[in-house]
Tab-separated table of C-alpha atoms and ligand atoms in Angstrom:
chain	number	residue	atom	x	y	z
A	1	MET	CA	-16.083	-35.259	12.046
A	2	ALA	CA	-13.707	-33.766	14.796
A	3	ALA	CA	-11.130	-35.998	14.078
A	4	MET	CA	-11.106	-35.087	10.127
A	5	PHE	CA	-10.832	-31.394	11.231
A	6	GLU	CA	-7.945	-32.544	13.691
A	7	ILE	CA	-6.311	-33.996	10.542
A	8	LEU	CA	-7.087	-30.730	8.160
A	9	ALA	CA	-6.056	-28.519	11.099
A	10	LYS	CA	-2.573	-30.416	11.398
A	11	ALA	CA	-1.918	-30.696	7.523
A	12	PHE	CA	-2.172	-26.693	7.338
A	13	VAL	CA	-0.342	-26.141	10.138
A	14	TYR	CA	2.661	-28.506	9.277
A	15	GLY	CA	2.289	-27.458	5.636
A	16	LEU	CA	2.739	-23.842	6.682
A	17	GLU	CA	5.729	-24.730	8.685
A	18	VAL	CA	7.380	-26.745	6.095
A	19	TYR	CA	6.823	-23.948	3.260
A	20	ALA	CA	7.734	-21.136	5.816
A	21	GLY	CA	11.065	-23.328	6.911
A	22	LEU	CA	11.971	-23.663	3.056
A	23	GLY	CA	11.111	-20.157	2.533
A	24	PHE	CA	13.571	-18.835	5.273
A	25	VAL	CA	16.664	-20.753	4.167
A	26	PHE	CA	15.880	-20.102	0.378
A	27	ALA	CA	15.808	-16.339	1.585
A	28	LEU	CA	19.017	-16.410	3.388
A	29	VAL	CA	20.808	-17.797	0.204
A	30	PHE	CA	18.710	-15.206	-2.324
A	31	VAL	CA	18.784	-11.952	-0.111
A	32	TRP	CA	22.694	-12.827	-0.098
A	33	ALA	CA	23.331	-13.893	-3.369
A	34	GLY	CA	20.495	-13.506	-5.873
A	35	VAL	CA	18.503	-10.701	-5.310
A	36	GLN	CA	20.987	-8.134	-7.417
A	37	SER	CA	20.936	-10.440	-10.260
A	38	LEU	CA	17.059	-10.297	-10.173
A	39	ASP	CA	16.459	-6.401	-10.164
A	40	SER	CA	19.265	-3.676	-11.148
A	41	GLU	CA	18.021	-1.305	-8.036
A	42	ALA	CA	19.106	-4.082	-5.623
A	43	GLN	CA	22.621	-3.878	-6.809
A	44	GLY	CA	25.232	-2.497	-3.903
A	45	SER	CA	21.807	-2.078	-1.633
A	46	GLY	CA	22.834	-2.804	2.110
A	47	VAL	CA	22.349	-5.257	4.981
A	48	GLY	CA	19.320	-3.085	5.969
A	49	PHE	CA	17.389	-3.418	2.853
A	50	ARG	CA	18.410	-7.392	2.674
A	51	LEU	CA	17.205	-8.114	6.002
A	52	LEU	CA	13.926	-6.022	5.341
A	53	ILE	CA	13.095	-7.988	2.101
A	54	LEU	CA	13.834	-11.660	3.884
A	55	PRO	CA	10.153	-12.334	5.669
A	56	GLY	CA	8.406	-11.493	2.020
A	57	VAL	CA	11.226	-13.748	0.074
A	58	ALA	CA	10.204	-16.459	2.514
A	59	ALA	CA	6.581	-15.919	1.369
A	60	PHE	CA	7.018	-15.520	-1.948
A	61	TRP	CA	10.234	-17.855	-2.686
A	62	PRO	CA	8.536	-20.315	-5.369
A	63	MET	CA	8.207	-16.983	-7.771
A	64	LEU	CA	11.459	-15.865	-6.694
A	65	LEU	CA	13.298	-18.904	-7.405
A	66	TYR	CA	11.751	-19.588	-10.641
A	67	ARG	CA	12.803	-15.845	-11.751
A	68	TRP	CA	15.911	-16.677	-10.586
A	69	LYS	CA	16.364	-19.914	-12.622
A	70	LYS	CA	15.000	-18.315	-15.772
A	71	HIS	CA	17.956	-15.809	-15.287
A	72	VAL	CA	15.275	-12.599	-15.416
A	73	THR	CA	17.248	-9.714	-14.903
A	74	GLU	CA	15.075	-6.736	-14.408
A	75	PRO	CA	11.100	-6.868	-13.620
A	76	LEU	CA	8.938	-6.283	-16.462
A	77	VAL	CA	7.797	-2.750	-17.452
A	78	GLU	CA	3.841	-2.758	-16.846
A	79	HIS	CA	1.516	-2.594	-19.187
A	80	ASN	CA	-1.284	-0.083	-18.164
A	81	PRO	CA	-4.327	1.038	-20.763
A	82	HIS	CA	-2.115	4.027	-21.945
A	83	ARG	CA	0.854	2.055	-22.966
A	84	GLN	CA	-1.231	-0.853	-24.353
A	85	LEU	CA	-3.405	1.828	-26.418
A	86	SER	CA	-0.089	3.985	-27.544
A	87	GLN	CA	1.162	0.805	-29.195
A	88	GLN	CA	-1.904	-0.101	-31.629
B	1	MET	CA	16.897	7.257	-13.838
B	2	SER	CA	17.903	4.523	-10.997
B	3	VAL	CA	17.513	4.612	-7.466
B	4	GLN	CA	19.228	2.157	-5.335
B	5	TYR	CA	17.270	0.361	-2.652
B	6	ALA	CA	17.475	1.700	0.747
B	7	ALA	CA	16.432	-0.155	3.910
B	8	ILE	CA	14.204	2.814	5.051
B	9	SER	CA	14.184	6.307	3.252
B	10	TRP	CA	13.783	8.764	5.721
B	11	ASN	CA	13.526	12.408	5.548
B	12	ARG	CA	13.677	14.937	8.354
B	13	GLN	CA	9.627	14.967	8.035
B	14	LYS	CA	9.219	11.354	8.098
B	15	LYS	CA	11.248	11.063	11.328
B	16	VAL	CA	9.225	13.647	13.178
B	17	TYR	CA	6.163	11.537	11.758
B	18	ASP	CA	7.686	8.454	13.441
B	19	ILE	CA	9.052	9.333	16.545
B	20	THR	CA	5.494	11.589	17.323
B	21	PHE	CA	3.654	8.527	16.236
B	22	LEU	CA	5.977	6.206	18.229
B	23	CYS	CA	5.625	8.605	21.548
B	24	LEU	CA	1.745	8.482	21.160
B	25	LEU	CA	1.950	4.681	20.633
B	26	VAL	CA	3.929	4.313	24.114
B	27	LEU	CA	1.522	6.604	25.801
B	28	TYR	CA	-1.341	4.899	24.927
B	29	LEU	CA	0.177	1.184	25.702
B	30	GLY	CA	1.480	2.704	29.389
B	31	THR	CA	-2.013	4.343	29.987
B	32	PHE	CA	-4.108	1.361	28.855
B	33	VAL	CA	-2.266	-0.833	30.985
B	34	GLY	CA	-1.824	1.609	33.915
B	35	VAL	CA	-5.885	2.401	33.842
B	36	GLY	CA	-6.635	-1.353	33.435
B	37	ALA	CA	-4.322	-2.169	36.823
B	38	TRP	CA	-5.712	0.555	38.786
B	39	ARG	CA	-9.268	-0.246	37.676
B	40	ASN	CA	-9.009	-4.029	37.679
B	41	PRO	CA	-6.221	-4.732	40.383
B	42	ARG	CA	-6.635	-8.829	39.893
B	43	GLU	CA	-5.990	-8.806	35.970
B	44	THR	CA	-2.488	-10.152	35.333
B	45	ALA	CA	0.012	-7.896	33.531
B	46	GLU	CA	0.023	-10.468	30.537
B	47	THR	CA	-3.653	-10.154	30.431
B	48	LEU	CA	-3.333	-6.423	30.277
B	49	LEU	CA	-0.606	-6.285	27.626
B	50	ILE	CA	-2.451	-8.905	25.365
B	51	ARG	CA	-5.413	-6.291	25.390
B	52	ALA	CA	-3.518	-2.938	25.376
B	53	LEU	CA	-1.687	-4.510	22.189
B	54	GLY	CA	-4.624	-5.866	20.262
B	55	THR	CA	-6.446	-2.801	20.921
B	56	ALA	CA	-3.339	-0.610	19.938
B	57	ALA	CA	-3.596	-2.510	16.583
B	58	PHE	CA	-6.971	-2.453	15.638
B	59	LEU	CA	-6.838	1.394	16.055
B	60	LEU	CA	-4.032	2.052	14.343
B	61	LEU	CA	-5.729	-0.193	11.564
B	62	ASN	CA	-8.509	1.982	11.648
B	63	VAL	CA	-6.104	4.733	11.186
B	64	VAL	CA	-4.323	3.316	8.203
B	65	LEU	CA	-7.588	2.392	6.412
B	66	CYS	CA	-9.017	5.877	7.013
B	67	ILE	CA	-5.921	7.794	5.449
B	68	GLY	CA	-6.651	6.703	1.743
B	69	PRO	CA	-10.036	8.006	1.425
B	70	LEU	CA	-9.247	11.215	3.345
B	71	ALA	CA	-6.180	11.880	1.226
B	72	ARG	CA	-8.658	11.129	-1.853
B	73	LEU	CA	-11.269	13.845	-0.587
B	74	ASP	CA	-8.575	16.497	0.680
B	75	SER	CA	-5.152	16.666	-1.030
B	76	ARG	CA	-3.857	17.877	2.552
B	77	PHE	CA	-4.334	14.477	3.925
B	78	LEU	CA	-1.536	13.349	1.457
B	79	PRO	CA	1.540	13.555	3.403
B	80	LEU	CA	-0.082	11.125	5.598
B	81	LEU	CA	-0.206	8.755	2.852
B	82	TYR	CA	3.085	8.965	2.062
B	83	ASN	CA	4.134	7.751	5.217
B	84	ARG	CA	1.250	5.395	5.590
B	85	ARG	CA	3.521	2.257	5.470
B	86	HIS	CA	5.273	2.686	8.862
B	87	LEU	CA	2.154	2.435	10.466
B	88	GLY	CA	0.732	-0.706	8.469
B	89	VAL	CA	3.828	-2.573	9.247
B	90	THR	CA	3.598	-1.242	13.031
B	91	THR	CA	-0.098	-2.554	12.989
B	92	PHE	CA	1.423	-6.075	11.913
B	93	LEU	CA	4.065	-5.896	14.599
B	94	LEU	CA	1.448	-4.827	17.442
B	95	GLY	CA	-1.018	-7.636	16.030
B	96	VAL	CA	2.338	-10.362	16.056
B	97	ALA	CA	2.995	-9.360	19.680
B	98	HIS	CA	-0.461	-9.467	20.722
B	99	GLY	CA	-0.941	-13.016	19.211
B	100	GLY	CA	2.294	-14.135	20.433
B	101	PHE	CA	1.777	-13.366	23.820
B	102	ALA	CA	-1.721	-14.748	23.697
B	103	LEU	CA	-0.476	-18.028	22.043
B	104	PHE	CA	2.239	-18.440	24.914
B	105	GLN	CA	-0.580	-17.964	27.664
B	106	PHE	CA	-3.248	-19.999	26.214
B	107	HIS	CA	-1.702	-22.922	24.028
B	108	ALA	CA	2.318	-23.092	24.537
B	109	LEU	CA	1.826	-24.851	27.773
B	110	GLY	CA	0.581	-28.389	26.501
B	111	ASN	CA	1.953	-30.625	24.267
B	112	VAL	CA	0.460	-29.935	21.111
B	113	ASN	CA	1.647	-27.854	18.809
B	114	PRO	CA	0.658	-24.104	19.763
B	115	LEU	CA	-0.806	-23.197	16.366
B	116	VAL	CA	-2.713	-26.618	16.052
B	117	SER	CA	-4.293	-26.379	19.725
B	118	LEU	CA	-5.289	-22.761	18.300
B	119	LEU	CA	-7.310	-24.048	15.685
B	120	ILE	CA	-8.596	-27.443	17.481
B	121	SER	CA	-8.725	-26.539	21.109
B	122	ASN	CA	-12.223	-25.359	20.579
B	123	PRO	CA	-13.884	-27.136	17.659
B	124	ARG	CA	-17.486	-25.151	18.345
B	125	TYR	CA	-17.193	-23.364	15.277
B	126	GLY	CA	-21.228	-23.541	14.625
B	127	SER	CA	-21.855	-21.840	17.930
B	128	VAL	CA	-21.752	-17.912	18.370
B	129	ALA	CA	-21.605	-17.535	21.620
B	130	ASP	CA	-18.669	-19.591	22.251
B	131	PHE	CA	-17.211	-19.503	18.651
B	132	PRO	CA	-13.361	-19.879	18.469
B	133	PHE	CA	-12.310	-16.366	17.920
B	134	GLN	CA	-8.942	-16.725	18.187
B	135	ALA	CA	-8.640	-18.471	14.597
B	136	LEU	CA	-10.166	-15.393	13.009
B	137	GLY	CA	-7.260	-13.255	14.465
B	138	PHE	CA	-4.630	-15.620	13.505
B	139	PHE	CA	-5.999	-15.648	9.795
B	140	ALA	CA	-5.930	-11.786	9.603
B	141	LEU	CA	-2.588	-11.933	11.285
B	142	ILE	CA	-1.166	-14.065	8.057
B	143	ILE	CA	-2.798	-11.242	5.602
B	144	LEU	CA	-1.403	-8.494	7.827
B	145	PHE	CA	1.989	-10.322	7.497
B	146	LEU	CA	1.914	-10.782	3.824
B	147	MET	CA	1.464	-6.945	3.545
B	148	ALA	CA	4.055	-6.203	6.280
B	149	ALA	CA	6.675	-8.236	4.354
B	150	THR	CA	5.690	-6.539	0.992
B	151	SER	CA	5.356	-2.996	1.822
B	152	HIS	CA	9.012	-2.300	0.802
B	153	ASP	CA	9.655	-1.001	-2.738
B	154	PHE	CA	10.964	-3.915	-4.111
B	155	TRP	CA	7.835	-5.819	-3.955
B	156	LEU	CA	5.662	-3.059	-5.486
B	157	ARG	CA	8.321	-3.189	-8.694
B	158	ASN	CA	8.901	-7.094	-8.438
B	159	LEU	CA	5.285	-8.052	-7.677
B	160	SER	CA	4.191	-5.723	-10.351
B	161	ALA	CA	1.775	-2.595	-9.341
B	162	PRO	CA	-1.621	-4.490	-10.214
B	163	VAL	CA	-0.517	-7.672	-8.072
B	164	TRP	CA	0.709	-5.698	-5.333
B	165	LYS	CA	-2.167	-3.806	-5.129
B	166	ARG	CA	-4.672	-6.578	-5.036
B	167	LEU	CA	-2.361	-8.003	-2.247
B	168	HIS	CA	-2.952	-4.999	-0.498
B	169	MET	CA	-6.559	-4.842	-1.148
B	170	MET	CA	-6.832	-7.831	1.263
B	171	VAL	CA	-6.704	-5.732	4.267
B	172	TYR	CA	-10.280	-5.478	3.942
B	173	ILE	CA	-10.578	-9.225	4.440
B	174	ALA	CA	-8.030	-8.868	7.449
B	175	TYR	CA	-10.351	-5.428	8.641
B	176	GLY	CA	-13.546	-7.987	8.386
B	177	LEU	CA	-11.787	-10.513	10.146
B	178	LEU	CA	-10.842	-8.677	13.034
B	179	VAL	CA	-14.210	-7.062	13.580
B	180	MET	CA	-15.412	-10.474	13.921
B	181	HIS	CA	-12.534	-11.385	16.371
B	182	ILE	CA	-13.569	-8.520	18.590
B	183	THR	CA	-17.075	-9.353	18.244
B	184	LEU	CA	-17.344	-12.942	19.008
B	185	GLY	CA	-14.467	-12.728	21.429
B	186	ALA	CA	-13.852	-9.303	23.334
B	187	LEU	CA	-17.565	-8.540	23.193
B	188	GLN	CA	-18.688	-11.852	24.060
B	189	SER	CA	-16.558	-12.316	27.060
B	190	GLU	CA	-16.969	-8.650	28.768
B	191	PRO	CA	-20.444	-7.014	26.837
B	192	SER	CA	-19.727	-3.265	27.532
B	193	PRO	CA	-21.688	-0.367	25.483
B	194	ILE	CA	-18.619	1.535	25.524
B	195	LEU	CA	-16.689	-1.151	23.792
B	196	SER	CA	-19.474	-2.128	21.206
B	197	GLY	CA	-20.014	1.735	20.603
B	198	SER	CA	-16.665	2.298	20.034
B	199	LEU	CA	-16.505	-0.752	17.543
B	200	MET	CA	-19.621	0.379	15.861
B	201	LEU	CA	-18.351	3.733	15.427
B	202	ALA	CA	-14.894	2.783	14.126
B	203	VAL	CA	-16.160	0.618	11.375
B	204	ALA	CA	-19.086	3.347	10.624
B	205	THR	CA	-15.922	5.929	10.075
B	206	VAL	CA	-14.026	3.367	7.845
B	207	VAL	CA	-17.058	2.356	5.661
B	208	SER	CA	-18.437	6.343	5.301
B	209	LEU	CA	-14.804	7.597	4.416
B	210	HIS	CA	-14.411	4.947	1.684
B	211	LEU	CA	-17.876	5.518	0.460
B	212	ALA	CA	-17.501	9.078	0.164
B	213	ALA	CA	-13.992	8.899	-1.467
B	214	THR	CA	-15.558	6.232	-3.781
B	215	PHE	CA	-18.377	8.559	-5.105
B	216	ARG	CA	-16.041	11.204	-5.880
B	217	GLU	CA	-13.365	9.377	-7.701
B	218	LYS	CA	-16.215	7.948	-9.480
B	219	ARG	CA	-17.190	11.147	-10.677
B	220	ILE	CA	-13.783	11.743	-11.779
B	221	ASP	CA	-13.332	8.777	-13.620
B	222	CYS	CA	-16.791	8.703	-14.706
B	223	ALA	CA	-16.965	12.390	-15.888
B	224	LYS	CA	-18.606	12.161	-19.717
B	225	ARG	CA	-16.089	14.392	-21.910
B	226	LYS	CA	-17.544	15.116	-25.167
B	227	ALA	CA	-15.390	14.805	-27.991
B	228	LEU	CA	-15.250	17.601	-30.358
B	229	ASP	CA	-15.078	16.996	-33.962
B	230	ASP	CA	-11.146	16.561	-34.048
B	231	GLY	CA	-11.526	14.054	-30.975
B	232	PHE	CA	-10.092	16.711	-28.724
B	233	VAL	CA	-11.810	16.666	-25.231
B	234	GLU	CA	-12.517	19.535	-22.867
B	235	ILE	CA	-10.528	19.170	-19.730
B	236	CYS	CA	-11.079	22.598	-17.585
B	237	ALA	CA	-10.615	26.221	-17.699
B	238	ILE	CA	-6.907	27.146	-18.049
B	239	ASP	CA	-6.703	28.968	-14.390
B	240	ARG	CA	-7.874	25.602	-12.768
B	241	ILE	CA	-4.269	24.378	-13.524
B	242	PRO	CA	-1.998	26.063	-10.699
B	243	GLU	CA	1.406	27.161	-12.509
B	244	LYS	CA	4.192	24.330	-12.383
B	245	CYS	CA	1.539	21.491	-11.164
B	246	ALA	CA	-1.408	19.096	-13.012
B	247	THR	CA	-4.841	18.759	-13.211
B	248	ILE	CA	-5.757	15.015	-13.426
B	249	VAL	CA	-8.474	13.383	-15.659
B	250	SER	CA	-9.503	10.292	-16.567
B	251	LEU	CA	-8.534	9.411	-20.517
B	252	ALA	CA	-8.615	5.901	-22.422
B	253	GLY	CA	-8.830	4.080	-19.152
B	254	GLU	CA	-6.337	5.594	-16.982
B	255	ARG	CA	-5.484	8.555	-15.582
B	256	VAL	CA	-3.499	11.525	-17.367
B	257	ALA	CA	-1.847	14.863	-15.567
B	258	VAL	CA	-2.017	18.198	-17.825
B	259	PHE	CA	0.632	20.508	-16.405
B	260	ARG	CA	0.728	23.983	-16.862
B	261	TYR	CA	4.319	25.609	-16.865
B	262	ASP	CA	6.141	28.338	-18.380
B	263	GLY	CA	3.254	29.608	-20.085
B	264	LYS	CA	2.883	26.290	-21.857
B	265	VAL	CA	0.708	23.293	-21.346
B	266	SER	CA	1.487	19.623	-21.644
B	267	ALA	CA	-0.233	16.152	-21.019
B	268	ILE	CA	1.467	12.877	-20.105
B	269	SER	CA	0.004	9.484	-18.628
B	270	ASN	CA	-0.343	10.095	-14.626
B	271	VAL	CA	1.295	6.969	-14.146
B	272	CYS	CA	5.324	6.996	-13.342
B	273	GLN	CA	7.288	3.889	-14.959
B	274	HIS	CA	9.319	3.322	-11.751
B	275	GLN	CA	6.447	2.396	-9.382
B	276	ASN	CA	2.985	3.618	-10.835
B	277	GLY	CA	3.318	6.935	-8.682
B	278	PRO	CA	0.882	9.547	-9.471
B	279	LEU	CA	2.687	12.229	-11.766
B	280	GLY	CA	-0.060	14.695	-11.583
B	281	GLU	CA	0.595	15.164	-7.853
B	282	GLY	CA	4.328	15.956	-8.814
B	283	ARG	CA	5.376	19.708	-9.706
B	284	VAL	CA	7.641	20.984	-12.712
B	285	ILE	CA	10.926	21.232	-11.202
B	286	ASP	CA	13.981	22.420	-13.251
B	287	GLY	CA	11.545	21.910	-16.120
B	288	CYS	CA	10.754	18.300	-15.614
B	289	VAL	CA	7.576	16.782	-13.978
B	290	THR	CA	8.883	15.250	-10.907
B	291	CYS	CA	7.253	12.378	-9.471
B	292	PRO	CA	6.056	12.746	-5.855
B	293	TRP	CA	7.432	9.470	-4.659
B	294	HIS	CA	11.067	8.780	-5.477
B	295	GLY	CA	11.742	11.778	-7.525
B	296	TYR	CA	12.021	10.194	-11.379
B	297	GLN	CA	11.659	12.993	-13.845
B	298	TYR	CA	9.838	13.227	-16.739
B	299	ARG	CA	9.988	16.340	-19.626
B	300	PRO	CA	6.546	17.163	-19.944
B	301	GLU	CA	6.615	17.660	-23.637
B	302	SER	CA	8.140	13.990	-24.389
B	303	GLY	CA	7.536	12.117	-21.311
B	304	ALA	CA	10.893	10.926	-21.143
B	305	ALA	CA	13.393	11.062	-18.750
B	306	PRO	CA	16.254	13.710	-19.192
B	307	PRO	CA	19.243	11.753	-20.677
B	308	PRO	CA	21.125	9.594	-19.550
B	309	PHE	CA	17.900	8.261	-18.135
B	310	LYS	CA	15.975	6.185	-20.276
B	311	GLU	CA	12.281	5.850	-18.550
B	312	LYS	CA	9.738	7.021	-21.159
B	313	ILE	CA	5.740	7.403	-20.549
B	314	PRO	CA	3.164	8.260	-22.913
B	315	THR	CA	1.982	11.846	-24.161
B	316	PHE	CA	-0.951	13.293	-25.204
B	317	ARG	CA	-1.625	16.012	-27.917
B	318	VAL	CA	-2.982	19.249	-25.852
B	319	LYS	CA	-4.353	22.532	-27.098
B	320	VAL	CA	-5.768	25.635	-25.396
B	321	VAL	CA	-8.645	27.611	-27.172
B	322	GLY	CA	-9.410	30.755	-25.222
B	323	GLN	CA	-9.873	29.665	-21.636
B	324	ALA	CA	-10.420	25.757	-22.148
B	325	VAL	CA	-7.436	23.177	-22.178
B	326	LEU	CA	-8.605	20.426	-24.524
B	327	VAL	CA	-6.534	17.189	-24.782
B	328	HIS	CA	-6.485	14.228	-27.298
B	329	PRO	CA	-7.439	11.215	-25.742
B	330	LEU	CA	-5.409	8.590	-27.970
B	331	PRO	CA	-1.716	8.215	-25.987
B	332	ASN	CA	1.264	8.528	-28.162
B	333	ALA	CA	3.823	5.934	-27.683
B	334	PRO	CA	5.936	6.648	-24.768
B	335	GLY	CA	8.502	9.299	-25.183
B	336	THR	CA	6.751	10.853	-28.245
B	337	TYR	CA	7.582	14.510	-28.621
B	338	VAL	CA	4.465	16.950	-28.497
B	339	GLU	CA	4.467	20.640	-29.194
B	340	PRO	CA	3.165	21.823	-25.778
B	341	ALA	CA	-0.063	24.330	-26.134
B	342	ALA	CA	1.158	27.651	-25.442
B	343	LEU	CA	-0.883	29.948	-23.635
B	344	GLU	CA	-1.931	33.668	-24.900
B	345	PRO	CA	0.407	36.358	-24.122
B	346	GLY	CA	-0.630	37.728	-20.156
B	347	LYS	CA	-1.816	34.309	-19.432
B	348	GLU	CA	1.660	32.684	-18.388
B	349	HIS	CA	1.321	33.079	-14.972
B	350	THR	CA	-1.715	33.077	-12.455
C	1	FES	S1	7.119	5.700	-8.301
C	1	FES	FE1	8.898	5.991	-7.871
C	1	FES	S2	9.735	7.705	-8.840
C	1	FES	FE2	7.813	7.614	-9.326
């Protein structure tokens, strides 16, 4: 039981470290070269903004990588109840 | 309308707020370490610092959690709400410093990965007295990290408001984990009526403020508004809406902002297209409803941003009968012009 728990704990920690490591590498590239093509408000933004979003990019890198590959150019306008009802 | 992301959008008020807050924080940490060293000369500086950082983080988290319901209960607390994210990020930084020092002091000196050591060095997960409380703090810190890392407007826009909101609701899980972290950790090793009393008081304050705000909002959101024969529903008396401001009501599953300005009344969706800011808490400036969050503007009669900007939000038909303001609950397509309801002569200004 204790050995099993140790294996799980190690898998969790090492998995987390690998995920974060990959995310960090992706984040360095993304904040430098990718963010402005995904969100027009990021165009021309400074180093401070790019550094501030870097930890989040390292955490949510699969989502951003997917959007970058799909050439998404702007976040979607959200569909709240008023917008949905007004289209009916 | 387009704004360019800035690292931190500071204005004079926010700078004063942040400087005051930082001074108070330094004062707290200094006092805690100073008084601790004076009362317990045998404690090491690291231990005192770990405790000072941990208690500061928890105290601040309580403050952060109280600001939301306070602002919903009384609009005078709104300025605290608009500056809240710096407090949230500081809570995480204090927590990470507390956790980092503790990890170094208790787990970094062996040959096991410190995080693995944190999870497995005390496997008594079934015991109350010896529960490995540090793991609870670690998981709370992961949640606080996700929140701090996504606190920039970029994330609100790119994760979308509902996902962002759900992610940030996880703060309550982090709070619960931290209450257990303290109860099973500090309170077990040093039982003190002052410490446990303070913890109970903090939790009771957070819970009761949330309950009070929830009951109040439920009253707004669930207020039964009877539709008249023509489908319009009565909102309020005209003099309840201050000039150039709005009253907010819940209609069609979302909030509607009903503005009074220049002898007219218009109703638009309360949800700003930019990042869901509460338009009804803004004002009419230069003929446009101005969002209190980042200043996006919309014409009250059409819900459209003034050219060349392209944002549009839904509008609602509105009329004034005698003293009563009535709104039709069916939203018009975003940007649809609706003739404003004119106030009777003599009622243009309060
Ligand atoms: S939410 Fe950004 S301007 Fe309204």
